[in-house]
């Protein structure tokens, strides 16, 4: 019932590499384009100095111009596709890379980029097929090995991800991102020492790498080293004051240390920067719930569910909170929805039974608490709730047995139920 999961933000998101048309000659800095075609070429092949929209417009002009050389057409499709990818306009990026491959099926970078586009679309099988082709065409393309590592990580195959990161590092040993991502995959298979060594190496290569400090700090927290975790998260935030996830995980550190005001301040900052971070909204709601500030807790659970309507933990939390504030019928609906996504969860079964208790449906409450106890016999809330329901039905002896068993597990259980409006 009140034992909500302590969720946190996991290791930091990876950065995939995109191949650009560096082989093409840019306009000289002193040149003044004298025609629309020349201006388009200058915007398209400017070394990435313009905005994605400016580069896309320039490359579109190059593609549309009459008499564009095949080499320039290839570069225009490559650059335009890469900038569509930067804007997360995935389908247009795929279309450009596909056209480039049609024109030049042996250009490995086109497969590298299209593979990354497929990955972002969730098409991991197509992504791996393209990246396989990229490394076949150019075995020294570290980007392709690295991106294939990311794709295997997305696929839930960390060993294969590590093998690809190893090859990327063998080709290019001074890229901090390669070590950062390999550290994440080592962590996924509990190779803790190797994970930490990779994060250390990433930070040594790039002392300003906020994400690597975040990942190492998160790893320290998982290992129970709160002091080092806090130091790394502080550094991550100093290097990137807009890093929402770092505030969220630092908030969890403060929460666990009992420093609730600082925890709330960090959760507030995280959610200002990233309102869609549903795990932080849920975690902040739990802090408000523990303080019995149920209206704020409900608001946070609503925010979490706005961004992830299938989030079972938040549905359970809102179920219980709605019941506490006198809206048990709405709570029942939340519990039923939560159980669709996490069937048989003892805490949600307990919350559903609590809703029945609040509604005065005593037989349903007793049956529900019993089902929860079948899953977890030491669930104090279910023992005490069933005891209250039995007492209300006149079974004083049965009530006393259940309530005594609950107090043996949680000496404060009576006070907890009193705060819920039930004695």
Short mmCIF file of C-alpha atoms in Angstrom, two decimals:
data_model
loop_
_atom_site.label_atom_id
_atom_site.label_comp_id
_atom_site.label_asym_id
_atom_site.label_seq_id
_atom_site.Cartn_x
_atom_site.Cartn_y
_atom_site.Cartn_z
CA UNK A 1 0.00 0.00 0.00
CA UNK A 2 2.41 2.71 1.17
CA UNK A 3 5.54 0.80 0.17
CA UNK A 4 5.90 2.46 -3.21
CA UNK A 5 8.92 1.59 -5.35
CA UNK A 6 11.91 3.91 -4.99
CA UNK A 7 12.52 4.58 -8.66
CA UNK A 8 15.45 6.58 -9.99
CA UNK A 9 16.86 7.83 -13.24
CA UNK A 10 19.19 5.23 -14.68
CA UNK A 11 22.51 5.68 -16.40
CA UNK A 12 22.76 8.60 -18.78
CA UNK A 13 21.56 8.46 -22.35
CA UNK A 14 24.09 7.60 -25.02
CA UNK A 15 25.21 9.79 -27.88
CA UNK A 16 25.25 8.18 -31.30
CA UNK A 17 27.73 9.34 -33.90
CA UNK A 18 26.67 10.66 -37.32
CA UNK A 19 28.92 10.69 -40.36
CA UNK A 20 29.05 13.99 -42.26
CA UNK A 21 30.36 14.93 -45.68
CA UNK A 22 33.77 16.13 -44.58
CA UNK A 23 35.21 15.07 -47.94
CA UNK A 24 33.58 18.00 -49.68
CA UNK A 25 35.21 21.37 -50.11
CA UNK A 26 33.46 24.23 -48.33
CA UNK A 27 33.20 27.72 -49.77
CA UNK A 28 36.25 29.83 -48.83
CA UNK A 29 35.61 32.15 -45.92
CA UNK A 30 36.14 35.24 -48.09
CA UNK A 31 33.89 34.10 -50.91
CA UNK A 32 30.65 35.95 -51.51
CA UNK A 33 28.09 33.61 -53.09
CA UNK A 34 26.79 35.39 -56.19
CA UNK A 35 23.84 33.15 -57.04
CA UNK A 36 21.09 31.21 -55.27
CA UNK A 37 22.90 27.95 -56.12
CA UNK A 38 26.16 29.25 -54.65
CA UNK A 39 24.38 30.44 -51.52
CA UNK A 40 22.70 27.04 -51.14
CA UNK A 41 26.05 25.28 -51.49
CA UNK A 42 27.61 27.58 -48.91
CA UNK A 43 24.83 26.79 -46.42
CA UNK A 44 24.95 23.05 -47.07
CA UNK A 45 28.72 22.59 -46.94
CA UNK A 46 29.65 25.02 -44.19
CA UNK A 47 31.24 22.58 -41.75
CA UNK A 48 28.12 22.42 -39.59
CA UNK A 49 28.29 26.07 -38.57
CA UNK A 50 24.66 26.87 -39.35
CA UNK A 51 21.49 25.73 -37.64
CA UNK A 52 19.96 22.42 -38.78
CA UNK A 53 17.20 24.33 -40.58
CA UNK A 54 19.73 26.50 -42.43
CA UNK A 55 21.79 23.49 -43.48
CA UNK A 56 18.67 21.59 -44.56
CA UNK A 57 17.52 24.54 -46.67
CA UNK A 58 20.94 24.87 -48.25
CA UNK A 59 21.21 21.17 -49.05
CA UNK A 60 17.68 21.19 -50.48
CA UNK A 61 18.80 23.96 -52.80
CA UNK A 62 21.87 21.95 -53.87
CA UNK A 63 19.72 18.90 -54.58
CA UNK A 64 17.19 20.94 -56.59
CA UNK A 65 19.76 22.87 -58.62
CA UNK A 66 20.36 21.84 -62.21
CA UNK A 67 23.78 20.47 -63.03
CA UNK A 68 24.79 19.58 -59.46
CA UNK A 69 27.76 17.23 -59.58
CA UNK A 70 27.21 13.65 -58.29
CA UNK A 71 29.76 14.22 -55.52
CA UNK A 72 27.93 17.33 -54.32
CA UNK A 73 24.56 15.55 -54.54
CA UNK A 74 25.89 12.77 -52.33
CA UNK A 75 27.18 15.28 -49.82
CA UNK A 76 23.90 17.18 -49.85
CA UNK A 77 21.84 14.06 -49.12
CA UNK A 78 24.29 13.03 -46.40
CA UNK A 79 24.30 16.43 -44.72
CA UNK A 80 20.57 16.99 -45.06
CA UNK A 81 19.82 13.55 -43.67
CA UNK A 82 22.20 14.13 -40.76
CA UNK A 83 20.49 17.41 -39.92
CA UNK A 84 17.04 15.85 -40.19
CA UNK A 85 18.37 13.33 -37.69
CA UNK A 86 19.57 16.17 -35.45
CA UNK A 87 15.99 17.53 -35.49
CA UNK A 88 14.66 14.01 -34.79
CA UNK A 89 12.80 14.12 -38.11
CA UNK A 90 13.49 10.41 -38.50
CA UNK A 91 11.47 9.49 -41.59
CA UNK A 92 12.96 12.30 -43.68
CA UNK A 93 16.43 11.34 -42.49
CA UNK A 94 15.83 7.73 -43.54
CA UNK A 95 14.53 8.88 -46.93
CA UNK A 96 17.68 10.92 -47.58
CA UNK A 97 20.05 8.16 -46.49
CA UNK A 98 18.11 5.64 -48.57
CA UNK A 99 18.39 7.85 -51.64
CA UNK A 100 22.10 8.23 -51.00
CA UNK A 101 22.49 4.45 -50.73
CA UNK A 102 20.57 4.01 -53.97
CA UNK A 103 22.99 6.36 -55.68
CA UNK A 104 26.10 4.99 -53.99
CA UNK A 105 25.54 1.58 -52.36
CA UNK A 106 29.17 1.36 -51.24
CA UNK A 107 29.21 4.51 -49.10
CA UNK A 108 29.58 3.10 -45.59
CA UNK A 109 28.71 6.35 -43.81
CA UNK A 110 25.22 6.33 -45.33
CA UNK A 111 24.56 2.94 -43.72
CA UNK A 112 26.00 4.16 -40.42
CA UNK A 113 23.61 7.10 -40.41
CA UNK A 114 20.57 5.20 -41.62
CA UNK A 115 21.27 2.55 -38.99
CA UNK A 116 21.18 5.23 -36.31
CA UNK A 117 17.93 6.60 -37.74
CA UNK A 118 16.36 3.12 -37.63
CA UNK A 119 17.56 2.75 -34.03
CA UNK A 120 15.91 5.98 -32.98
CA UNK A 121 12.70 4.78 -34.61
CA UNK A 122 12.88 1.58 -32.55
CA UNK A 123 13.62 -0.60 -35.58
CA UNK A 124 16.63 -2.36 -34.06
CA UNK A 125 16.71 -5.25 -36.54
CA UNK A 126 16.92 -2.84 -39.49
CA UNK A 127 19.43 -0.74 -37.56
CA UNK A 128 21.76 -3.67 -36.98
CA UNK A 129 21.45 -4.77 -40.62
CA UNK A 130 22.58 -1.32 -41.80
CA UNK A 131 25.39 -1.13 -39.25
CA UNK A 132 26.54 -4.62 -40.24
CA UNK A 133 26.80 -3.34 -43.82
CA UNK A 134 28.65 -0.22 -42.65
CA UNK A 135 31.39 -2.15 -40.83
CA UNK A 136 31.70 -4.57 -43.75
CA UNK A 137 32.29 -1.67 -46.13
CA UNK A 138 34.63 0.12 -43.73
CA UNK A 139 35.97 -1.97 -40.81
CA UNK A 140 37.80 1.10 -39.49
CA UNK A 141 34.62 3.17 -39.07
CA UNK A 142 34.61 3.58 -35.30
CA UNK A 143 31.28 5.42 -35.49
CA UNK A 144 29.62 2.35 -36.96
CA UNK A 145 31.00 0.00 -34.30
CA UNK A 146 30.01 2.47 -31.59
CA UNK A 147 26.48 2.95 -32.94
CA UNK A 148 26.05 -0.79 -33.29
CA UNK A 149 27.07 -1.10 -29.65
CA UNK A 150 24.34 1.36 -28.71
CA UNK A 151 21.82 -0.60 -30.76
CA UNK A 152 22.71 -3.89 -29.07
CA UNK A 153 22.38 -2.10 -25.73
CA UNK A 154 18.90 -0.92 -26.73
CA UNK A 155 18.13 -4.52 -27.72
CA UNK A 156 19.03 -5.74 -24.23
CA UNK A 157 22.23 -7.53 -25.28
CA UNK A 158 24.98 -5.82 -23.23
CA UNK A 159 27.66 -8.43 -24.00
CA UNK A 160 27.34 -7.74 -27.73
CA UNK A 161 27.28 -4.02 -26.99
CA UNK A 162 30.57 -4.33 -25.10
CA UNK A 163 32.16 -6.27 -27.97
CA UNK A 164 31.27 -3.46 -30.37
CA UNK A 165 32.48 -0.74 -28.01
CA UNK A 166 35.75 -2.68 -27.65
CA UNK A 167 36.27 -2.51 -31.40
CA UNK A 168 35.37 1.19 -31.53
CA UNK A 169 37.91 1.87 -28.77
CA UNK A 170 40.57 -0.21 -30.55
CA UNK A 171 40.17 2.06 -33.58
CA UNK A 172 39.79 5.33 -31.67
CA UNK A 173 41.02 5.08 -28.09
CA UNK A 174 40.66 8.72 -27.08
CA UNK A 175 36.87 9.21 -27.31
CA UNK A 176 35.32 9.65 -23.88
CA UNK A 177 31.86 8.68 -25.17
CA UNK A 178 33.04 5.20 -26.10
CA UNK A 179 34.20 4.50 -22.55
CA UNK A 180 31.12 6.09 -21.01
CA UNK A 181 28.78 3.85 -22.96
CA UNK A 182 30.85 0.73 -22.41
CA UNK A 183 30.74 1.51 -18.70
CA UNK A 184 26.94 1.48 -18.85
CA UNK A 185 26.94 -1.93 -20.51
CA UNK A 186 29.45 -3.33 -18.02
CA UNK A 187 27.12 -2.09 -15.29
CA UNK A 188 24.18 -3.86 -16.95
CA UNK A 189 25.89 -7.23 -16.37
CA UNK A 190 27.22 -6.33 -12.91
CA UNK A 191 30.85 -6.02 -14.00
CA UNK A 192 31.18 -3.23 -11.48
CA UNK A 193 34.95 -2.78 -11.46
CA UNK A 194 35.06 -2.57 -15.26
CA UNK A 195 32.17 -0.12 -15.32
CA UNK A 196 33.90 2.14 -12.83
CA UNK A 197 37.19 1.92 -14.74
CA UNK A 198 35.41 3.01 -17.92
CA UNK A 199 33.77 5.99 -16.23
CA UNK A 200 37.13 6.95 -14.72
CA UNK A 201 38.74 6.75 -18.17
CA UNK A 202 35.97 8.83 -19.75
CA UNK A 203 36.42 11.54 -17.13
CA UNK A 204 40.21 11.47 -17.52
CA UNK A 205 39.82 11.97 -21.28
CA UNK A 206 37.25 14.73 -20.80
CA UNK A 207 37.22 16.33 -17.33
CA UNK A 208 34.23 18.46 -18.42
CA UNK A 209 32.08 15.41 -19.30
CA UNK A 210 28.98 16.03 -17.15
CA UNK A 211 27.27 12.83 -18.26
CA UNK A 212 30.19 10.63 -17.19
CA UNK A 213 30.15 12.20 -13.71
CA UNK A 214 26.39 11.59 -13.59
CA UNK A 215 26.83 7.95 -14.56
CA UNK A 216 29.65 7.38 -12.10
CA UNK A 217 27.69 9.13 -9.36
CA UNK A 218 24.64 7.00 -10.10
CA UNK A 219 26.85 3.91 -9.96
CA UNK A 220 28.33 5.01 -6.62
CA UNK A 221 24.79 5.43 -5.30
CA UNK A 222 23.83 1.92 -6.39
CA UNK A 223 26.97 0.67 -4.61
CA UNK A 224 26.01 2.47 -1.38
CA UNK A 225 28.84 5.03 -1.51
CA UNK A 226 26.73 8.11 -0.84
CA UNK A 227 29.62 10.53 -0.30
CA UNK A 228 31.23 9.84 -3.67
CA UNK A 229 27.85 9.72 -5.36
CA UNK A 230 27.02 13.17 -4.05
CA UNK A 231 30.41 14.56 -5.09
CA UNK A 232 29.99 13.30 -8.66
CA UNK A 233 26.40 14.50 -8.98
CA UNK A 234 27.46 17.91 -7.65
CA UNK A 235 30.18 18.04 -10.32
CA UNK A 236 27.76 16.97 -13.02
CA UNK A 237 25.39 19.80 -12.08
CA UNK A 238 28.22 22.32 -11.87
CA UNK A 239 29.33 21.38 -15.38
CA UNK A 240 25.78 21.32 -16.75
CA UNK A 241 23.34 23.35 -14.60
CA UNK A 242 20.47 22.28 -16.88
CA UNK A 243 21.02 18.55 -16.41
CA UNK A 244 17.60 17.54 -15.06
CA UNK A 245 18.43 13.89 -14.37
CA UNK A 246 21.36 14.86 -12.16
CA UNK A 247 19.06 16.96 -9.97
CA UNK A 248 16.63 14.04 -9.81
CA UNK A 249 19.20 11.52 -8.64
CA UNK A 250 20.76 14.01 -6.22
CA UNK A 251 17.28 14.55 -4.82
CA UNK A 252 17.06 10.82 -4.13
CA UNK A 253 20.35 10.96 -2.26
CA UNK A 254 19.06 13.82 -0.08
CA UNK A 255 15.76 11.99 0.43
CA UNK A 256 17.52 8.83 1.58
CA UNK A 257 19.64 10.88 4.00
CA UNK A 258 16.49 12.47 5.45
CA UNK A 259 17.27 15.93 4.05
CA UNK A 260 13.75 16.37 2.69
CA UNK A 261 13.82 20.09 1.97
CA UNK A 262 16.91 19.78 -0.23
CA UNK A 263 15.40 16.72 -1.89
CA UNK A 264 12.26 18.64 -2.76
CA UNK A 265 14.29 21.60 -4.05
CA UNK A 266 16.20 19.29 -6.40
CA UNK A 267 13.05 17.49 -7.57
CA UNK A 268 11.50 20.90 -8.23
CA UNK A 269 14.49 21.94 -10.33
CA UNK A 270 14.52 18.65 -12.23
CA UNK A 271 10.85 19.00 -13.13
CA UNK A 272 11.24 22.64 -14.10
CA UNK A 273 13.91 21.58 -16.57
CA UNK A 274 12.15 18.39 -17.72
CA UNK A 275 8.41 18.40 -16.89
CA UNK A 276 7.96 15.09 -18.71
CA UNK A 277 10.31 13.19 -16.38
CA UNK A 278 7.55 11.04 -14.90
CA UNK A 279 9.85 9.12 -12.54
CA UNK A 280 10.87 12.33 -10.80
CA UNK A 281 7.25 13.47 -10.57
CA UNK A 282 6.35 10.12 -9.00
CA UNK A 283 9.30 10.28 -6.60
CA UNK A 284 8.42 13.82 -5.52
CA UNK A 285 4.83 12.68 -5.01
CA UNK A 286 6.07 9.97 -2.67
CA UNK A 287 7.94 12.57 -0.61
CA UNK A 288 4.75 14.63 -0.31
CA UNK A 289 2.79 11.45 0.53
CA UNK A 290 5.23 10.60 3.35
CA UNK A 291 4.67 14.13 4.70
CA UNK A 292 0.90 13.51 4.46
CA UNK A 293 0.57 16.36 2.00
CA UNK A 294 -1.88 14.35 -0.06
CA UNK A 295 -3.05 17.13 -2.38
CA UNK A 296 0.51 17.75 -3.62
CA UNK A 297 1.13 14.03 -3.85
CA UNK A 298 -1.93 13.64 -6.06
CA UNK A 299 -0.81 16.50 -8.26
CA UNK A 300 2.56 14.83 -8.78
CA UNK A 301 1.04 11.43 -9.52
CA UNK A 302 -1.23 13.13 -12.06
CA UNK A 303 1.85 14.68 -13.69
CA UNK A 304 3.65 11.34 -13.81
CA UNK A 305 0.65 9.65 -15.41
CA UNK A 306 0.19 12.46 -17.90
CA UNK A 307 3.53 11.46 -19.41
CA UNK A 308 3.28 7.71 -18.84
CA UNK A 309 -0.30 6.51 -18.44
CA UNK A 310 0.87 2.90 -18.03
CA UNK A 311 3.14 3.63 -15.06
CA UNK A 312 1.91 0.98 -12.62
CA UNK A 313 3.67 2.39 -9.55
CA UNK A 314 2.12 5.83 -9.99
CA UNK A 315 -1.32 4.29 -10.63
CA UNK A 316 -1.05 2.34 -7.38
CA UNK A 317 0.13 5.42 -5.49
CA UNK A 318 -2.75 7.50 -6.83
CA UNK A 319 -5.18 4.69 -6.05
CA UNK A 320 -4.22 4.70 -2.39
CA UNK A 321 -4.02 8.49 -2.13
CA UNK A 322 -7.45 8.95 -3.69
CA UNK A 323 -8.87 6.49 -1.19
CA UNK A 324 -7.25 8.34 1.71
CA UNK A 325 -8.74 11.70 0.66
CA UNK A 326 -12.24 10.25 0.31
CA UNK A 327 -12.29 9.25 -3.37
CA UNK A 328 -12.07 5.45 -3.08
CA UNK A 329 -14.20 4.73 -6.14
CA UNK A 330 -11.72 6.61 -8.32
CA UNK A 331 -8.95 4.83 -6.45
CA UNK A 332 -10.39 1.46 -7.41
CA UNK A 333 -10.20 2.39 -11.09
CA UNK A 334 -6.52 3.29 -10.69
CA UNK A 335 -5.74 0.03 -8.91
CA UNK A 336 -7.47 -2.03 -11.57
CA UNK A 337 -5.50 -0.23 -14.27
CA UNK A 338 -2.25 -0.71 -12.35
CA UNK A 339 -2.87 -4.44 -12.05
CA UNK A 340 -3.27 -4.69 -15.83
CA UNK A 341 0.34 -3.60 -16.18
CA UNK A 342 1.72 -5.33 -13.09
CA UNK A 343 -0.54 -8.32 -12.32
CA UNK A 344 -0.38 -9.85 -8.88
CA UNK A 345 1.53 -7.00 -7.25
CA UNK A 346 0.98 -7.35 -3.51
CA UNK A 347 1.06 -3.62 -2.74
CA UNK A 348 -1.51 -2.82 -5.41
CA UNK A 349 -3.76 -5.67 -4.28
CA UNK A 350 -3.48 -4.19 -0.79
CA UNK A 351 -4.37 -0.69 -2.04
CA UNK A 352 -7.41 -2.08 -3.88
CA UNK A 353 -8.58 -3.83 -0.71
CA UNK A 354 -8.09 -0.55 1.19
CA UNK A 355 -10.43 1.16 -1.30
CA UNK A 356 -13.08 -1.48 -0.55
CA UNK A 357 -12.54 -0.87 3.17
CA UNK A 358 -13.04 2.87 2.69
CA UNK A 359 -16.23 2.16 0.73
CA UNK A 360 -17.55 -0.03 3.57
CA UNK A 361 -17.44 -3.14 1.35
CA UNK A 362 -16.14 -5.32 4.17
CA UNK A 363 -16.35 -8.75 2.57
CA UNK A 364 -14.55 -7.49 -0.55
CA UNK A 365 -11.94 -5.83 1.68
CA UNK A 366 -11.29 -9.01 3.66
CA UNK A 367 -11.04 -11.05 0.50
CA UNK A 368 -8.73 -8.48 -1.11
CA UNK A 369 -6.39 -8.24 1.87
CA UNK A 370 -6.24 -12.04 1.98
CA UNK A 371 -5.24 -12.18 -1.68
CA UNK A 372 -2.48 -9.64 -1.01
CA UNK A 373 -1.26 -11.69 1.96
CA UNK A 374 -1.14 -14.81 -0.19
CA UNK A 375 1.47 -12.97 -2.27
CA UNK A 376 3.29 -11.40 0.71
CA UNK A 377 2.38 -12.84 4.13
CA UNK A 378 4.34 -10.12 5.95
CA UNK A 379 2.42 -7.18 4.51
CA UNK A 380 1.56 -5.31 7.70
CA UNK A 381 -0.93 -3.01 5.98
CA UNK A 382 -2.98 -5.96 4.75
CA UNK A 383 -2.95 -7.68 8.12
CA UNK A 384 -4.08 -4.53 9.90
CA UNK A 385 -6.63 -3.61 7.23
CA UNK A 386 -8.12 -7.09 7.35
CA UNK A 387 -8.23 -6.85 11.12
CA UNK A 388 -10.20 -3.60 10.94
CA UNK A 389 -12.64 -5.12 8.44
CA UNK A 390 -13.13 -8.17 10.67
CA UNK A 391 -13.74 -5.93 13.69
CA UNK A 392 -16.35 -3.96 11.79
CA UNK A 393 -18.07 -7.26 10.97
CA UNK A 394 -18.04 -8.27 14.66
CA UNK A 395 -15.18 -10.80 14.49
CA UNK A 396 -13.26 -9.39 17.42
CA UNK A 397 -11.05 -12.46 17.95
CA UNK A 398 -10.03 -12.65 14.30
CA UNK A 399 -9.43 -8.90 14.26
CA UNK A 400 -7.13 -9.04 17.24
CA UNK A 401 -5.04 -11.84 15.73
CA UNK A 402 -4.52 -9.92 12.50
CA UNK A 403 -3.85 -6.59 14.16
CA UNK A 404 -1.35 -8.06 16.61
CA UNK A 405 0.50 -9.72 13.75
CA UNK A 406 0.60 -6.37 11.94
CA UNK A 407 2.01 -4.57 15.00
CA UNK A 408 4.72 -7.22 15.33
CA UNK A 409 5.91 -6.26 11.84
CA UNK A 410 5.30 -2.51 12.10
CA UNK A 411 4.89 -1.05 15.56
CA UNK A 412 3.53 2.21 14.12
CA UNK A 413 0.85 0.65 11.95
CA UNK A 414 -2.03 1.98 14.08
CA UNK A 415 -0.77 5.55 13.70
CA UNK A 416 -0.36 5.00 9.96
CA UNK A 417 -3.98 3.90 9.53
CA UNK A 418 -5.16 6.73 11.75
CA UNK A 419 -3.47 9.16 9.35
CA UNK A 420 -5.45 7.49 6.56
CA UNK A 421 -8.68 8.22 8.37
CA UNK A 422 -9.34 4.68 9.59
CA UNK A 423 -9.14 3.42 13.18
#
